[in-house]
């Protein structure tokens, strides 16, 4: 007997989760979508989402085909003197733009956000929570 929340076909299940995540994020924005709601839509246990993606941020990044994982980007931005965070933030985004593998998804994200208010809201919420809030918290608490 299969475990609760698991179905045969790991790749198919992962894609169903990503499809459900895209729908939820589009309908409810980053803040409104929940891991439990996405799991219910995909017909799986929420633990399976954590197994495949780890966090809501990584699920969002995968479902939106973002060119970077915020969990990897933020430490790069925070690594160094506090008064240079702004420069590192800009350089990090410019490096995404310049890398051939990151350019297409980054352009798609920007085009979608500039033509669709729901996508713009969702992206703004995600960037605020996943990147900017963490950078600001670090900057405000870093020793000078």
mmCIF file of C-alpha atoms in Angstrom:
data_model
loop_
_atom_site.group_PDB
_atom_site.id
_atom_site.type_symbol
_atom_site.label_atom_id
_atom_site.label_comp_id
_atom_site.label_asym_id
_atom_site.label_seq_id
_atom_site.Cartn_x
_atom_site.Cartn_y
_atom_site.Cartn_z
ATOM 1 C CA UNK A 1 0.000 0.000 0.000
ATOM 2 C CA UNK A 2 1.329 3.472 -0.924
ATOM 3 C CA UNK A 3 2.096 6.064 1.729
ATOM 4 C CA UNK A 4 -0.497 8.764 2.336
ATOM 5 C CA UNK A 5 0.032 11.698 0.028
ATOM 6 C CA UNK A 6 2.251 9.814 -2.392
ATOM 7 C CA UNK A 7 1.340 8.575 -5.802
ATOM 8 C CA UNK A 8 3.351 6.660 -8.354
ATOM 9 C CA UNK A 9 5.379 8.765 -10.755
ATOM 10 C CA UNK A 10 7.593 11.237 -8.934
ATOM 11 C CA UNK A 11 8.019 13.507 -11.980
ATOM 12 C CA UNK A 12 4.286 13.572 -12.699
ATOM 13 C CA UNK A 13 3.457 14.325 -9.066
ATOM 14 C CA UNK A 14 6.054 17.108 -8.951
ATOM 15 C CA UNK A 15 4.550 18.694 -12.087
ATOM 16 C CA UNK A 16 1.024 18.461 -10.627
ATOM 17 C CA UNK A 17 2.265 20.256 -7.512
ATOM 18 C CA UNK A 18 3.893 22.970 -9.662
ATOM 19 C CA UNK A 19 0.677 23.394 -11.676
ATOM 20 C CA UNK A 20 -1.361 23.702 -8.473
ATOM 21 C CA UNK A 21 1.163 26.198 -7.085
ATOM 22 C CA UNK A 22 1.015 28.344 -10.224
ATOM 23 C CA UNK A 23 -2.775 28.479 -9.996
ATOM 24 C CA UNK A 24 -2.824 29.306 -6.271
ATOM 25 C CA UNK A 25 -0.110 31.956 -6.539
ATOM 26 C CA UNK A 26 -1.894 33.523 -9.530
ATOM 27 C CA UNK A 27 -5.278 33.543 -7.761
ATOM 28 C CA UNK A 28 -4.191 34.466 -4.239
ATOM 29 C CA UNK A 29 -0.754 36.039 -4.564
ATOM 30 C CA UNK A 30 2.346 34.901 -2.729
ATOM 31 C CA UNK A 31 1.042 35.899 0.701
ATOM 32 C CA UNK A 32 -2.422 34.377 0.242
ATOM 33 C CA UNK A 33 -1.344 31.012 -1.151
ATOM 34 C CA UNK A 34 -0.606 28.376 1.469
ATOM 35 C CA UNK A 35 1.379 25.170 1.253
ATOM 36 C CA UNK A 36 -1.635 23.256 2.583
ATOM 37 C CA UNK A 37 -3.924 24.792 -0.046
ATOM 38 C CA UNK A 38 -1.498 23.977 -2.840
ATOM 39 C CA UNK A 39 -1.132 20.421 -1.547
ATOM 40 C CA UNK A 40 -4.913 20.008 -1.424
ATOM 41 C CA UNK A 41 -5.237 21.257 -5.011
ATOM 42 C CA UNK A 42 -2.560 18.784 -6.127
ATOM 43 C CA UNK A 43 -4.193 15.956 -4.152
ATOM 44 C CA UNK A 44 -1.123 15.300 -1.994
ATOM 45 C CA UNK A 45 -0.019 15.696 1.605
ATOM 46 C CA UNK A 46 1.704 19.007 2.446
ATOM 47 C CA UNK A 47 4.744 17.028 3.606
ATOM 48 C CA UNK A 48 5.285 15.966 0.001
ATOM 49 C CA UNK A 49 5.662 19.609 -1.043
ATOM 50 C CA UNK A 50 8.331 20.018 1.618
ATOM 51 C CA UNK A 51 10.004 16.835 0.359
ATOM 52 C CA UNK A 52 10.207 18.138 -3.214
ATOM 53 C CA UNK A 53 10.786 21.856 -2.597
ATOM 54 C CA UNK A 54 11.741 22.433 1.044
ATOM 55 C CA UNK A 55 10.100 25.830 1.518
ATOM 56 C CA UNK A 56 7.281 27.950 0.133
ATOM 57 C CA UNK A 57 9.932 30.271 -1.342
ATOM 58 C CA UNK A 58 11.566 27.435 -3.265
ATOM 59 C CA UNK A 59 8.167 26.173 -4.418
ATOM 60 C CA UNK A 60 7.358 29.665 -5.694
ATOM 61 C CA UNK A 61 10.726 29.959 -7.450
ATOM 62 C CA UNK A 62 10.249 26.565 -9.112
ATOM 63 C CA UNK A 63 6.630 27.205 -10.093
ATOM 64 C CA UNK A 64 7.470 30.585 -11.616
ATOM 65 C CA UNK A 65 10.662 29.252 -13.216
ATOM 66 C CA UNK A 66 12.670 31.978 -11.502
ATOM 67 C CA UNK A 67 16.319 32.074 -12.495
ATOM 68 C CA UNK A 68 17.541 32.038 -8.887
ATOM 69 C CA UNK A 69 16.677 30.579 -5.511
ATOM 70 C CA UNK A 70 16.369 33.373 -2.917
ATOM 71 C CA UNK A 71 17.943 31.033 -0.379
ATOM 72 C CA UNK A 72 21.132 31.202 -2.449
ATOM 73 C CA UNK A 73 20.868 34.846 -3.505
ATOM 74 C CA UNK A 74 20.349 36.488 -0.105
ATOM 75 C CA UNK A 75 23.544 35.127 1.500
ATOM 76 C CA UNK A 76 25.542 36.481 -1.472
ATOM 77 C CA UNK A 77 23.961 39.901 -0.968
ATOM 78 C CA UNK A 78 24.626 39.876 2.779
ATOM 79 C CA UNK A 79 28.237 38.692 2.518
ATOM 80 C CA UNK A 80 30.377 41.776 3.072
ATOM 81 C CA UNK A 81 30.304 45.227 4.631
ATOM 82 C CA UNK A 82 26.844 46.542 5.513
ATOM 83 C CA UNK A 83 27.350 49.821 3.690
ATOM 84 C CA UNK A 84 27.836 47.919 0.396
ATOM 85 C CA UNK A 85 24.600 45.896 0.526
ATOM 86 C CA UNK A 86 22.854 48.108 -2.042
ATOM 87 C CA UNK A 87 25.668 47.638 -4.533
ATOM 88 C CA UNK A 88 25.708 43.856 -4.007
ATOM 89 C CA UNK A 89 21.915 43.738 -4.431
ATOM 90 C CA UNK A 90 22.108 45.548 -7.764
ATOM 91 C CA UNK A 91 25.073 43.418 -8.896
ATOM 92 C CA UNK A 92 23.191 40.215 -8.007
ATOM 93 C CA UNK A 93 20.215 41.189 -10.169
ATOM 94 C CA UNK A 94 22.446 42.383 -13.003
ATOM 95 C CA UNK A 95 24.306 39.067 -12.934
ATOM 96 C CA UNK A 96 20.956 37.282 -13.407
ATOM 97 C CA UNK A 97 20.247 39.496 -16.381
ATOM 98 C CA UNK A 98 23.655 38.827 -17.953
ATOM 99 C CA UNK A 99 23.731 35.036 -17.513
ATOM 100 C CA UNK A 100 22.269 33.333 -20.618
ATOM 101 C CA UNK A 101 20.425 30.724 -18.528
ATOM 102 C CA UNK A 102 18.887 33.412 -16.328
ATOM 103 C CA UNK A 103 18.029 36.001 -18.968
ATOM 104 C CA UNK A 104 14.938 34.362 -20.521
ATOM 105 C CA UNK A 105 13.169 33.551 -17.230
ATOM 106 C CA UNK A 106 14.095 36.974 -15.834
ATOM 107 C CA UNK A 107 12.694 38.743 -18.918
ATOM 108 C CA UNK A 108 9.530 36.626 -18.797
ATOM 109 C CA UNK A 109 9.069 37.538 -15.137
ATOM 110 C CA UNK A 110 9.506 41.260 -15.835
ATOM 111 C CA UNK A 111 7.204 41.203 -18.873
ATOM 112 C CA UNK A 112 4.513 39.357 -16.942
ATOM 113 C CA UNK A 113 4.775 41.724 -13.989
ATOM 114 C CA UNK A 114 4.513 44.799 -16.208
ATOM 115 C CA UNK A 115 1.447 43.594 -18.114
ATOM 116 C CA UNK A 116 -0.553 41.779 -15.441
ATOM 117 C CA UNK A 117 -1.467 43.374 -12.112
ATOM 118 C CA UNK A 118 -1.956 39.994 -10.377
ATOM 119 C CA UNK A 119 1.520 38.866 -11.412
ATOM 120 C CA UNK A 120 2.972 42.223 -10.360
ATOM 121 C CA UNK A 121 1.380 41.929 -6.905
ATOM 122 C CA UNK A 122 2.528 38.338 -6.505
ATOM 123 C CA UNK A 123 6.104 39.172 -7.544
ATOM 124 C CA UNK A 124 6.189 42.250 -5.315
ATOM 125 C CA UNK A 125 5.019 40.218 -2.299
ATOM 126 C CA UNK A 126 7.557 37.508 -3.014
ATOM 127 C CA UNK A 127 10.482 39.909 -3.471
ATOM 128 C CA UNK A 128 9.504 41.818 -0.334
ATOM 129 C CA UNK A 129 9.278 38.676 1.829
ATOM 130 C CA UNK A 130 11.977 36.465 0.343
ATOM 131 C CA UNK A 131 14.688 38.992 -0.398
ATOM 132 C CA UNK A 132 14.188 42.620 0.630
ATOM 133 C CA UNK A 133 12.851 41.970 4.148
ATOM 134 C CA UNK A 134 15.785 39.682 4.910
ATOM 135 C CA UNK A 135 18.308 42.152 3.520
ATOM 136 C CA UNK A 136 16.728 45.059 5.431
ATOM 137 C CA UNK A 137 16.640 43.053 8.685
ATOM 138 C CA UNK A 138 20.307 42.202 8.319
ATOM 139 C CA UNK A 139 21.236 45.795 7.489
ATOM 140 C CA UNK A 140 19.325 47.166 10.485
ATOM 141 C CA UNK A 141 20.891 44.704 12.924
ATOM 142 C CA UNK A 142 24.431 44.416 11.495
ATOM 143 C CA UNK A 143 27.201 45.903 13.612
ATOM 144 C CA UNK A 144 28.717 49.066 12.219
#
